[in-house]
Structure formats: structure tokens, C-alpha cells
């Protein structure tokens, strides 16, 4: 905990005071339905904090979500919110962002929503590079349906559909996104909320498609089933398993696992899809006029 | 009011049948008539039975697919007998003399004409469809030649315009 | 000046949609509807619209709903297998009341079936394809001119009623080229959904209005409302309170019932004294037109009833037609094993004998086949 407290103090302490989450959530929808200890609330807080810092106009903000625990978050954001179908928020958001380039489109999705049923949409959104931000909450499990195995469930974990332990390998969502061509890819744990906010800020201001994986925790279902302890214990062990990407070559690697880097993992410039499409069309019209 | 006229272009995929039918259809529309054009094809771009039908009428045809052919063009043996059920006494059948060795037989008039041969003599075997279109246009009161030649120049690739008109006229001479 | 030209049915759908103000199209290649997408890709940029070929059929339906939620008129086109894949997001559009148009060009089925051959096998799927109780409008053009005019009507109905509308073609009408003069087809004034206006405070996106069609909030206009596929009350937020759930689901079908007169459309031919009435749509209705002419020439009093709005089926009009003409036999020719006939049998039970005429071999039903059947059932 001390580590995290220091980070909060040292990075951007000032804006924390100005940010009042009540200006960004629908208070009439409280109490929310998330379980005690669920990391999704922290991720939502970090997202709203980033939106606050960037001064985005709530009227121009569109939050699009799919189905699952992550899908319910859009209803709590005081914005234009769209709770769509399972796995398809990126498809809906693609139509919305293309038809309305003036909107800030933010997709909230989960590991099952974006890596299983919606995997095709994720890789093509990465390839296309349409301007939007996708925040994927990875809690390693299908929580809303009662705790079934997901594409990110760690090896050996117990779920209701892997009673003998999970024998499937996992997807590394960030590697998948980067491999599919995403121009901004990042990962953070909920415990590092300031770093997560900073990452989301960078993602939202990135011109093109940005993908941020948030390592969340499902305490009530996944944690309990696998005896992972309370929420603080879960997020602490999560944090110790992560290493900032910048430290990837440091000498302590043999002493700490270094398999899941955090921070900005990929970032490069490529033509934004909507602008490129409109430019191509305009060029063709010009040719036709000659 | 003029009678309804039914014309079928048949052969194998890739012979340019649909383009020939489209050119005739455009010329007929320019002359104030109504055309319904339909095609049937197998899911391959080259080869396989292919046909395009024109039902020419004044106003919208009741049934745009027709049912009794006035004219039938057959450019490939694949299509030789595919239209037998639609032929009657008044039908005029034009077949390629070389590619359709076994033309449909019945109580209608059949003419075997050298479409492919003529196209080769013109230096491009791919204009056989236009030679056939010329022969068709010369076989009866179907469409005004000036309108047809205008559409021919308009709708086919510009670099082939002169060759196409030449092929069209050569086709007309085959039935003159 | 007249603009007579030869136009294909699929392309006419694209031009009709654009004429009605559609400015967004998302699609995926599939025979025999790809020409709709190709025409949209070519034409939309000319009017400032947007075309996108998505990664799959599901995504293209999702993108269309997303664009429409953004306040832009949107359409997609597909055929059997793709239409099956679109059903979940189509249901979302029904439940969340998002205007959109889906062109479905019917090919042989089930499964991959006969991609280049015509069929009318999706008549029931268009009505009940997506799960759960829902209402939907399906329009069935029988000519190229109608593909144009009915797509215009589809866009307009989807806008005024906030409902997905399916334009249902068969492969023959989709690929048929006919001479049309688009300028001579009355398109009417452009129609838009009612956008939300008035106070932001206390705004209810699904409030019950007199016309049962709630004004739709447009992102950016300051309403910041919530849209969900979960059953929702007037606030737009999910509810499972029985009374609220029932009212919400009931309003969706009441909405179409209330506006039935504006939705229903049908054409008839020679029905006044018909002793045998043919009920058909699409290319089969064109064959029936020729059959009626032939039968009349032979002295057989045949007539045609052609639903242009397939769903909701023009119930009263069909009953009235049978009653007023005194027809004793009704024939329902269709390129399937008998789908529309189920509705006709339901409507005419005890009023007239209903006969089936079906074809599932990928060939169209010829006028002579219908005429033979008519003579047979009258004998």
C-alpha cells in the first residue's frame, strides 16, 4: 500500500482535489449494482477522472458498453450512454463514431465481451484505427452469469465451467491489440488509480483507436471460488505480478514475476480511419469534377 | 401498342452476353420502350451456363421474365438445349455455327452463323457477342440501328468503340 | 425532362434510401444483395454520407444501429445467412426503438442454400427472426420501381415510428433490371424522427406520448439519456417491475397497431368479381399478374391481392377483398414450403378455401403454373 500512496502523492496530487465524481455519475442510479470489492468501480472512477482532467463536454461524450458486469457501467455515467448487445459495443461505437465524428466515443467492455464473443470486432477496430477509446476491464471471469471461465482466466483457476481447474491458455489482450495494429495500447491495475487515470487521459487524447486493459478483480465470485482472499489482498497480489513496462530490463526480474507489463505498451501514428475515409472520398469527388 | 417481345442471350459465362443484352436494352429505352432484363448464372465468373433475357414492352411488363421467346441467341453448346421449353413456331434461333454443333431443332427457324469466326477475322475473338448482337438486330424489327450503335459506343470500353461498331456491322451483314 | 433508364432492383434500394435521406450504410458482402452495398459505397460520398464494410454481418447491423442512435439515417443489406446473423442486433433496434432499414434479398435456404437462386423462404423469419415479442415492419416490392419507392417508404416509416423496417426482395427482383423514371416516382418530403426538444431536466426518453412514439434524444443536444436493450421504463433505465415491464413491451406493439393505416399497403387487380383470388408477393406476384390476364382471356374470373406491406399483414383488406368479390377459392403461390399461406389461412378460416402452390427448386413460379392451379381448384 505504501508504494501506491507515494505514487498518488508524487504524481498530479493537485487535480485530485478538483475532481468531484458526483459531477460525472448519475446519482439517481445509485446505489450501483457492483459487488463490494469489485475493481470495476475503481476503473470507472479513473475514467471519469481522466474525462474531468481533459475537460470533455458531457453532452458530447458517448459511453458505449456491451453485456456483463462491465456493460452495466455505462448506465452510471452522466453522458450519452448506450448499453448494447453482448460483444458488440465496438461495432455499435464504430457506427456512432463514424456518423458523429464530433462525439468523444468511449467503449467499456470486459474480457468475455471483447475477447470471446466480440473478438472479431476488437481486432478489426484495432486494425481500422477509428477515433475512440476502448477500456477493457479484465477480471478473468464471466461474473454476471455466475463465474464461468473466460479467455483470460489464469491456468488452473476454478470456475463453474472448469471444476477441475482451467486447462486453456489465456489471451494476452494487449499483445492481441498491438498485433492487430492498435496505435495505442496500455495496461494498468486498479490499485494504481493515478497511473490508470494518466493512461486513460493519454488514450482519450490519442488520435485513432486506443485500447486500455484494466486488471480488475472479481472478489465475490472468482476470488471466493479460488480462495484469493479479500479485495485488498487480490489487488495487492495483482500489483506485485505487474511491472511497469519501463522497468522490463531491470535486474530484479528474477525476484519478481515480470510477465504482465503495465503502462503504455504500444503507441504510434497512423491515419485515423474516419479522416482518411473522408479525405479519400473528397479526392475522388475532385477527380470526378475535373 | 406494340407487342411484347422476348429475347434471350445464352451461352457460357465470360462471353459478354449480359453486356450485349444491356446495350440492346439501353437502345430500346432510348426509343421509348420499356425493358425488363434478368439473368441467370452459376456462381462462377467464367464458364458455366449463362443467360440474359429481355422482355420488351410498352409500360411495365406484367411478368418480367417472359415465357415464350421471339429471338434466341446461342453462343455456346452449354446453352444449346437449355431454352427448348420456351421455343415456339414464331421463334427465331441464331446459333454460333462453330461453337454450337448441335443446335435446337423444332418447328422454328434456326440459323447457324459464324459469330466466333467473324470475330477472329476482325482480330479479337471477344467481340463475338457484338457480332451476334448485329445479327440479331438485322434479323427483325427489334431496334433502330443508329440508337444501337450510339449505345454501343457509349457503354463498351472507349478503346474498343470502333472495333465494336465494326463487329456490329459485320454481324448485320451475316443476315443481310 | 424524363430520366428514363434501366436500373437494377438492388441499386434502386440504394438510390431510394439516399433519396429518403439515408446517410450511413454498413454492410458485408453476400450474394445476391452485394449490389446494394456497392451502390451505397459509390453514391453515399457524393451526398456527404458514410459507407463502411464491416468485419461481419453482426457488426454491420451493430454499426447501423449505432449510427442511427447518433441521429443519422442508416441502412444495411444482406441475404439469408447474413440476415440470420443480424437478428440479435435487429432485436435491439426493436427494443430500444432505433430507426433503421434492412434490405434482405431472399435466396434459397436453409443454411448456405442456393446463393444465386431465388426464394421466398424468409417470410416468417422477417416477422419472427429475432427472439422475444416484438413488432417490425416488412415491405415487399415486386418491381424495380417499387424497390425504389418502398425503400423510401421504409426509411420514412422507420423514422416516424422508431422501428426497424425490412425491405424484403427475392433474388429475381433484386437482380432484375427494369426501365424506370425515378423522377416520376413521388418521393414526398423528407421525413425525420421526432427529436427530443424542451427541458433537459426530468427528460424521459421513453415517455408515453399520444402517438406512442417517444421523441428521440440526439447525442450532443444535452439530454444525456441512457439507451439499453434491457426492458426499460420511461426513464430509459432497466426495470423488472411487472407493471412497468408489461407496459413497456405492450407499447411496442400498440405503437404499430395505432399507426396501422399508415403502414399497410397492398395492390389488387381484377378483384371485383373474382371467383378465384391469388395472394402473392414479389416476383411471384408478377407471375400472378400475367396469370390473371391469361385466365380472364379464357373467361376465368381471377383476381390478385398483393400485400406490399407484408408485416403487419393487411388483414382487414384481405378479408374485405374476399368478402366483396365473393371469391370461393384463394391460391397462395410462394417460393417456399408454405409460409405466407399460414397467415392467409388464419385470416380466411371459414370464409374461403385456401390452396397452396409451392416451389422450392430455385426456379420461379411461372404464370402458366398459377393459371393451371386456378382452373384446377375451380373445377
PDB file of N, CA and C in Angstrom, chain B residues 22 24-43 51 60-66, chain C residues 4-6 31-32 35 116-117 143 145 171-172 175-179 269 283 286-287 289-290 293 363-367:
ATOM      1  N   UNK B  22     -27.453  -5.658 -72.273  1.00  0.00           N
ATOM      2  CA  UNK B  22     -27.588  -4.323 -71.665  1.00  0.00           C
ATOM      3  C   UNK B  22     -27.540  -3.228 -72.725  1.00  0.00           C
ATOM      4  N   UNK B  24     -28.438  -3.529 -75.892  1.00  0.00           N
ATOM      5  CA  UNK B  24     -29.724  -3.541 -76.611  1.00  0.00           C
ATOM      6  C   UNK B  24     -30.817  -2.911 -75.746  1.00  0.00           C
ATOM      7  N   UNK B  25     -30.801  -3.236 -74.448  1.00  0.00           N
ATOM      8  CA  UNK B  25     -31.821  -2.697 -73.542  1.00  0.00           C
ATOM      9  C   UNK B  25     -31.759  -1.176 -73.499  1.00  0.00           C
ATOM     10  N   UNK B  26     -30.545  -0.641 -73.444  1.00  0.00           N
ATOM     11  CA  UNK B  26     -30.386   0.818 -73.377  1.00  0.00           C
ATOM     12  C   UNK B  26     -30.899   1.467 -74.663  1.00  0.00           C
ATOM     13  N   UNK B  27     -30.607   0.827 -75.798  1.00  0.00           N
ATOM     14  CA  UNK B  27     -31.049   1.385 -77.082  1.00  0.00           C
ATOM     15  C   UNK B  27     -32.576   1.372 -77.168  1.00  0.00           C
ATOM     16  N   UNK B  28     -33.184   0.318 -76.655  1.00  0.00           N
ATOM     17  CA  UNK B  28     -34.648   0.231 -76.679  1.00  0.00           C
ATOM     18  C   UNK B  28     -35.285   1.310 -75.802  1.00  0.00           C
ATOM     19  N   UNK B  29     -34.676   1.561 -74.655  1.00  0.00           N
ATOM     20  CA  UNK B  29     -35.205   2.595 -73.756  1.00  0.00           C
ATOM     21  C   UNK B  29     -35.102   3.962 -74.430  1.00  0.00           C
ATOM     22  N   UNK B  30     -33.976   4.174 -75.125  1.00  0.00           N
ATOM     23  CA  UNK B  30     -33.808   5.442 -75.838  1.00  0.00           C
ATOM     24  C   UNK B  30     -34.904   5.628 -76.885  1.00  0.00           C
ATOM     25  N   UNK B  31     -35.429   4.514 -77.362  1.00  0.00           N
ATOM     26  CA  UNK B  31     -36.518   4.586 -78.352  1.00  0.00           C
ATOM     27  C   UNK B  31     -37.899   4.605 -77.714  1.00  0.00           C
ATOM     28  N   UNK B  32     -37.925   4.732 -76.379  1.00  0.00           N
ATOM     29  CA  UNK B  32     -39.206   4.878 -75.703  1.00  0.00           C
ATOM     30  C   UNK B  32     -39.855   3.597 -75.225  1.00  0.00           C
ATOM     31  N   UNK B  33     -39.177   2.476 -75.430  1.00  0.00           N
ATOM     32  CA  UNK B  33     -39.788   1.227 -74.985  1.00  0.00           C
ATOM     33  C   UNK B  33     -39.384   0.908 -73.539  1.00  0.00           C
ATOM     34  N   UNK B  34     -40.066  -0.037 -72.937  1.00  0.00           N
ATOM     35  CA  UNK B  34     -39.728  -0.497 -71.593  1.00  0.00           C
ATOM     36  C   UNK B  34     -39.057  -1.852 -71.680  1.00  0.00           C
ATOM     37  N   UNK B  35     -38.029  -2.026 -70.870  1.00  0.00           N
ATOM     38  CA  UNK B  35     -37.304  -3.285 -70.910  1.00  0.00           C
ATOM     39  C   UNK B  35     -37.209  -3.871 -69.507  1.00  0.00           C
ATOM     40  N   UNK B  36     -37.360  -5.181 -69.428  1.00  0.00           N
ATOM     41  CA  UNK B  36     -37.019  -5.888 -68.188  1.00  0.00           C
ATOM     42  C   UNK B  36     -35.898  -6.840 -68.553  1.00  0.00           C
ATOM     43  N   UNK B  37     -34.787  -6.714 -67.832  1.00  0.00           N
ATOM     44  CA  UNK B  37     -33.653  -7.584 -68.112  1.00  0.00           C
ATOM     45  C   UNK B  37     -33.372  -8.437 -66.882  1.00  0.00           C
ATOM     46  N   UNK B  38     -33.273  -9.732 -67.118  1.00  0.00           N
ATOM     47  CA  UNK B  38     -32.957 -10.619 -65.998  1.00  0.00           C
ATOM     48  C   UNK B  38     -31.844 -11.535 -66.441  1.00  0.00           C
ATOM     49  N   UNK B  39     -31.124 -12.070 -65.494  1.00  0.00           N
ATOM     50  CA  UNK B  39     -30.098 -13.026 -65.871  1.00  0.00           C
ATOM     51  C   UNK B  39     -30.069 -14.195 -64.915  1.00  0.00           C
ATOM     52  N   UNK B  40     -29.542 -15.261 -65.436  1.00  0.00           N
ATOM     53  CA  UNK B  40     -29.338 -16.422 -64.598  1.00  0.00           C
ATOM     54  C   UNK B  40     -27.900 -16.827 -64.810  1.00  0.00           C
ATOM     55  N   UNK B  41     -27.246 -17.138 -63.723  1.00  0.00           N
ATOM     56  CA  UNK B  41     -25.851 -17.520 -63.867  1.00  0.00           C
ATOM     57  C   UNK B  41     -25.511 -18.501 -62.765  1.00  0.00           C
ATOM     58  N   UNK B  42     -24.465 -19.260 -63.010  1.00  0.00           N
ATOM     59  CA  UNK B  42     -23.968 -20.142 -61.972  1.00  0.00           C
ATOM     60  C   UNK B  42     -22.894 -19.379 -61.199  1.00  0.00           C
ATOM     61  N   UNK B  43     -22.639 -19.768 -59.940  1.00  0.00           N
ATOM     62  CA  UNK B  43     -21.726 -18.966 -59.115  1.00  0.00           C
ATOM     63  C   UNK B  43     -20.257 -19.075 -59.524  1.00  0.00           C
ATOM     64  N   UNK B  51     -27.169 -16.806 -69.072  1.00  0.00           N
ATOM     65  CA  UNK B  51     -28.150 -16.252 -69.999  1.00  0.00           C
ATOM     66  C   UNK B  51     -28.650 -14.909 -69.493  1.00  0.00           C
ATOM     67  N   UNK B  60     -44.736  -1.153 -67.924  1.00  0.00           N
ATOM     68  CA  UNK B  60     -44.138  -2.227 -67.132  1.00  0.00           C
ATOM     69  C   UNK B  60     -44.763  -3.567 -67.502  1.00  0.00           C
ATOM     70  N   UNK B  61     -43.913  -4.548 -67.773  1.00  0.00           N
ATOM     71  CA  UNK B  61     -44.411  -5.876 -68.124  1.00  0.00           C
ATOM     72  C   UNK B  61     -45.082  -6.514 -66.914  1.00  0.00           C
ATOM     73  N   UNK B  62     -46.178  -7.248 -67.153  1.00  0.00           N
ATOM     74  CA  UNK B  62     -46.803  -7.969 -66.041  1.00  0.00           C
ATOM     75  C   UNK B  62     -45.799  -8.907 -65.401  1.00  0.00           C
ATOM     76  N   UNK B  63     -45.249  -9.788 -66.258  1.00  0.00           N
ATOM     77  CA  UNK B  63     -44.284 -10.771 -65.778  1.00  0.00           C
ATOM     78  C   UNK B  63     -42.972 -10.510 -66.485  1.00  0.00           C
ATOM     79  N   UNK B  64     -41.957 -10.020 -65.774  1.00  0.00           N
ATOM     80  CA  UNK B  64     -40.749  -9.522 -66.441  1.00  0.00           C
ATOM     81  C   UNK B  64     -39.823 -10.625 -66.950  1.00  0.00           C
ATOM     82  N   UNK B  65     -40.170 -11.875 -66.698  1.00  0.00           N
ATOM     83  CA  UNK B  65     -39.280 -12.955 -67.132  1.00  0.00           C
ATOM     84  C   UNK B  65     -39.747 -13.618 -68.425  1.00  0.00           C
ATOM     85  N   UNK B  66     -40.900 -13.242 -68.904  1.00  0.00           N
ATOM     86  CA  UNK B  66     -41.367 -13.799 -70.173  1.00  0.00           C
ATOM     87  C   UNK B  66     -41.721 -15.270 -70.071  1.00  0.00           C
TER      88      UNK B  66
ATOM     89  N   UNK C   4     -35.732   8.452 -67.990  1.00  0.00           N
ATOM     90  CA  UNK C   4     -35.928   7.003 -68.105  1.00  0.00           C
ATOM     91  C   UNK C   4     -34.594   6.280 -68.241  1.00  0.00           C
ATOM     92  N   UNK C   5     -34.425   5.231 -67.452  1.00  0.00           N
ATOM     93  CA  UNK C   5     -33.189   4.469 -67.561  1.00  0.00           C
ATOM     94  C   UNK C   5     -33.429   3.049 -67.037  1.00  0.00           C
ATOM     95  N   UNK C   6     -32.486   2.194 -67.348  1.00  0.00           N
ATOM     96  CA  UNK C   6     -32.572   0.822 -66.865  1.00  0.00           C
ATOM     97  C   UNK C   6     -31.824   0.717 -65.548  1.00  0.00           C
ATOM     98  N   UNK C  31     -24.058 -12.664 -51.592  1.00  0.00           N
ATOM     99  CA  UNK C  31     -24.926 -12.841 -52.756  1.00  0.00           C
ATOM    100  C   UNK C  31     -26.321 -13.198 -52.258  1.00  0.00           C
ATOM    101  N   UNK C  32     -27.366 -12.652 -52.825  1.00  0.00           N
ATOM    102  CA  UNK C  32     -27.443 -11.766 -54.001  1.00  0.00           C
ATOM    103  C   UNK C  32     -27.768 -10.316 -53.651  1.00  0.00           C
ATOM    104  N   UNK C  35     -24.900  -5.820 -54.481  1.00  0.00           N
ATOM    105  CA  UNK C  35     -25.026  -4.606 -55.312  1.00  0.00           C
ATOM    106  C   UNK C  35     -25.586  -3.428 -54.517  1.00  0.00           C
ATOM    107  N   UNK C 116     -27.401 -18.084 -55.595  1.00  0.00           N
ATOM    108  CA  UNK C 116     -27.776 -17.282 -56.774  1.00  0.00           C
ATOM    109  C   UNK C 116     -29.206 -17.554 -57.219  1.00  0.00           C
ATOM    110  N   UNK C 117     -29.915 -18.417 -56.492  1.00  0.00           N
ATOM    111  CA  UNK C 117     -31.269 -18.755 -56.917  1.00  0.00           C
ATOM    112  C   UNK C 117     -32.311 -18.088 -56.017  1.00  0.00           C
ATOM    113  N   UNK C 143     -41.215  -4.914 -58.027  1.00  0.00           N
ATOM    114  CA  UNK C 143     -40.619  -4.381 -59.254  1.00  0.00           C
ATOM    115  C   UNK C 143     -39.473  -3.457 -58.874  1.00  0.00           C
ATOM    116  N   UNK C 145     -39.183  -0.298 -59.793  1.00  0.00           N
ATOM    117  CA  UNK C 145     -39.750   0.985 -59.384  1.00  0.00           C
ATOM    118  C   UNK C 145     -40.203   0.918 -57.933  1.00  0.00           C
ATOM    119  N   UNK C 171     -34.476 -12.819 -54.940  1.00  0.00           N
ATOM    120  CA  UNK C 171     -33.304 -12.651 -55.805  1.00  0.00           C
ATOM    121  C   UNK C 171     -33.683 -12.109 -57.175  1.00  0.00           C
ATOM    122  N   UNK C 172     -34.835 -12.508 -57.701  1.00  0.00           N
ATOM    123  CA  UNK C 172     -35.210 -12.053 -59.044  1.00  0.00           C
ATOM    124  C   UNK C 172     -35.443 -10.545 -59.051  1.00  0.00           C
ATOM    125  N   UNK C 175     -32.115  -8.626 -58.612  1.00  0.00           N
ATOM    126  CA  UNK C 175     -31.217  -8.581 -59.775  1.00  0.00           C
ATOM    127  C   UNK C 175     -31.903  -8.138 -61.060  1.00  0.00           C
ATOM    128  N   UNK C 176     -33.221  -8.014 -61.009  1.00  0.00           N
ATOM    129  CA  UNK C 176     -33.963  -7.605 -62.203  1.00  0.00           C
ATOM    130  C   UNK C 176     -33.615  -6.165 -62.582  1.00  0.00           C
ATOM    131  N   UNK C 177     -33.427  -5.951 -63.887  1.00  0.00           N
ATOM    132  CA  UNK C 177     -33.226  -4.594 -64.399  1.00  0.00           C
ATOM    133  C   UNK C 177     -34.510  -4.202 -65.130  1.00  0.00           C
ATOM    134  N   UNK C 178     -35.072  -3.075 -64.768  1.00  0.00           N
ATOM    135  CA  UNK C 178     -36.276  -2.603 -65.464  1.00  0.00           C
ATOM    136  C   UNK C 178     -36.122  -1.127 -65.808  1.00  0.00           C
ATOM    137  N   UNK C 179     -36.901  -0.702 -66.786  1.00  0.00           N
ATOM    138  CA  UNK C 179     -36.885   0.697 -67.186  1.00  0.00           C
ATOM    139  C   UNK C 179     -37.701   1.500 -66.185  1.00  0.00           C
ATOM    140  N   UNK C 269     -55.789  -6.473 -58.397  1.00  0.00           N
ATOM    141  CA  UNK C 269     -56.082  -6.453 -59.825  1.00  0.00           C
ATOM    142  C   UNK C 269     -57.274  -7.377 -60.085  1.00  0.00           C
ATOM    143  N   UNK C 283     -41.707 -11.475 -57.043  1.00  0.00           N
ATOM    144  CA  UNK C 283     -41.743 -11.941 -58.425  1.00  0.00           C
ATOM    145  C   UNK C 283     -42.926 -12.880 -58.638  1.00  0.00           C
ATOM    146  N   UNK C 286     -45.771 -10.924 -59.733  1.00  0.00           N
ATOM    147  CA  UNK C 286     -45.680 -10.536 -61.151  1.00  0.00           C
ATOM    148  C   UNK C 286     -46.178 -11.681 -62.025  1.00  0.00           C
ATOM    149  N   UNK C 287     -45.822 -12.907 -61.651  1.00  0.00           N
ATOM    150  CA  UNK C 287     -46.317 -14.074 -62.399  1.00  0.00           C
ATOM    151  C   UNK C 287     -47.832 -14.156 -62.269  1.00  0.00           C
ATOM    152  N   UNK C 289     -49.870 -11.691 -61.900  1.00  0.00           N
ATOM    153  CA  UNK C 289     -50.484 -10.661 -62.762  1.00  0.00           C
ATOM    154  C   UNK C 289     -50.708 -11.213 -64.169  1.00  0.00           C
ATOM    155  N   UNK C 290     -49.656 -11.868 -64.688  1.00  0.00           N
ATOM    156  CA  UNK C 290     -49.774 -12.436 -66.032  1.00  0.00           C
ATOM    157  C   UNK C 290     -50.810 -13.554 -66.040  1.00  0.00           C
ATOM    158  N   UNK C 293     -54.328 -12.130 -66.192  1.00  0.00           N
ATOM    159  CA  UNK C 293     -54.646 -11.666 -67.558  1.00  0.00           C
ATOM    160  C   UNK C 293     -54.996 -12.861 -68.451  1.00  0.00           C
ATOM    161  N   UNK C 363     -36.348 -22.270 -58.810  1.00  0.00           N
ATOM    162  CA  UNK C 363     -36.944 -21.697 -60.033  1.00  0.00           C
ATOM    163  C   UNK C 363     -38.170 -20.885 -59.633  1.00  0.00           C
ATOM    164  N   UNK C 364     -38.480 -19.884 -60.459  1.00  0.00           N
ATOM    165  CA  UNK C 364     -39.659 -19.074 -60.149  1.00  0.00           C
ATOM    166  C   UNK C 364     -40.932 -19.827 -60.542  1.00  0.00           C
ATOM    167  N   UNK C 365     -42.019 -19.429 -59.945  1.00  0.00           N
ATOM    168  CA  UNK C 365     -43.318 -19.984 -60.301  1.00  0.00           C
ATOM    169  C   UNK C 365     -43.795 -19.245 -61.558  1.00  0.00           C
ATOM    170  N   UNK C 366     -44.077 -19.991 -62.607  1.00  0.00           N
ATOM    171  CA  UNK C 366     -44.445 -19.377 -63.886  1.00  0.00           C
ATOM    172  C   UNK C 366     -45.937 -19.038 -63.899  1.00  0.00           C
ATOM    173  N   UNK C 367     -46.305 -18.038 -64.705  1.00  0.00           N
ATOM    174  CA  UNK C 367     -47.726 -17.675 -64.809  1.00  0.00           C
ATOM    175  C   UNK C 367     -48.606 -18.883 -65.159  1.00  0.00           C
TER     176      UNK C 367
END
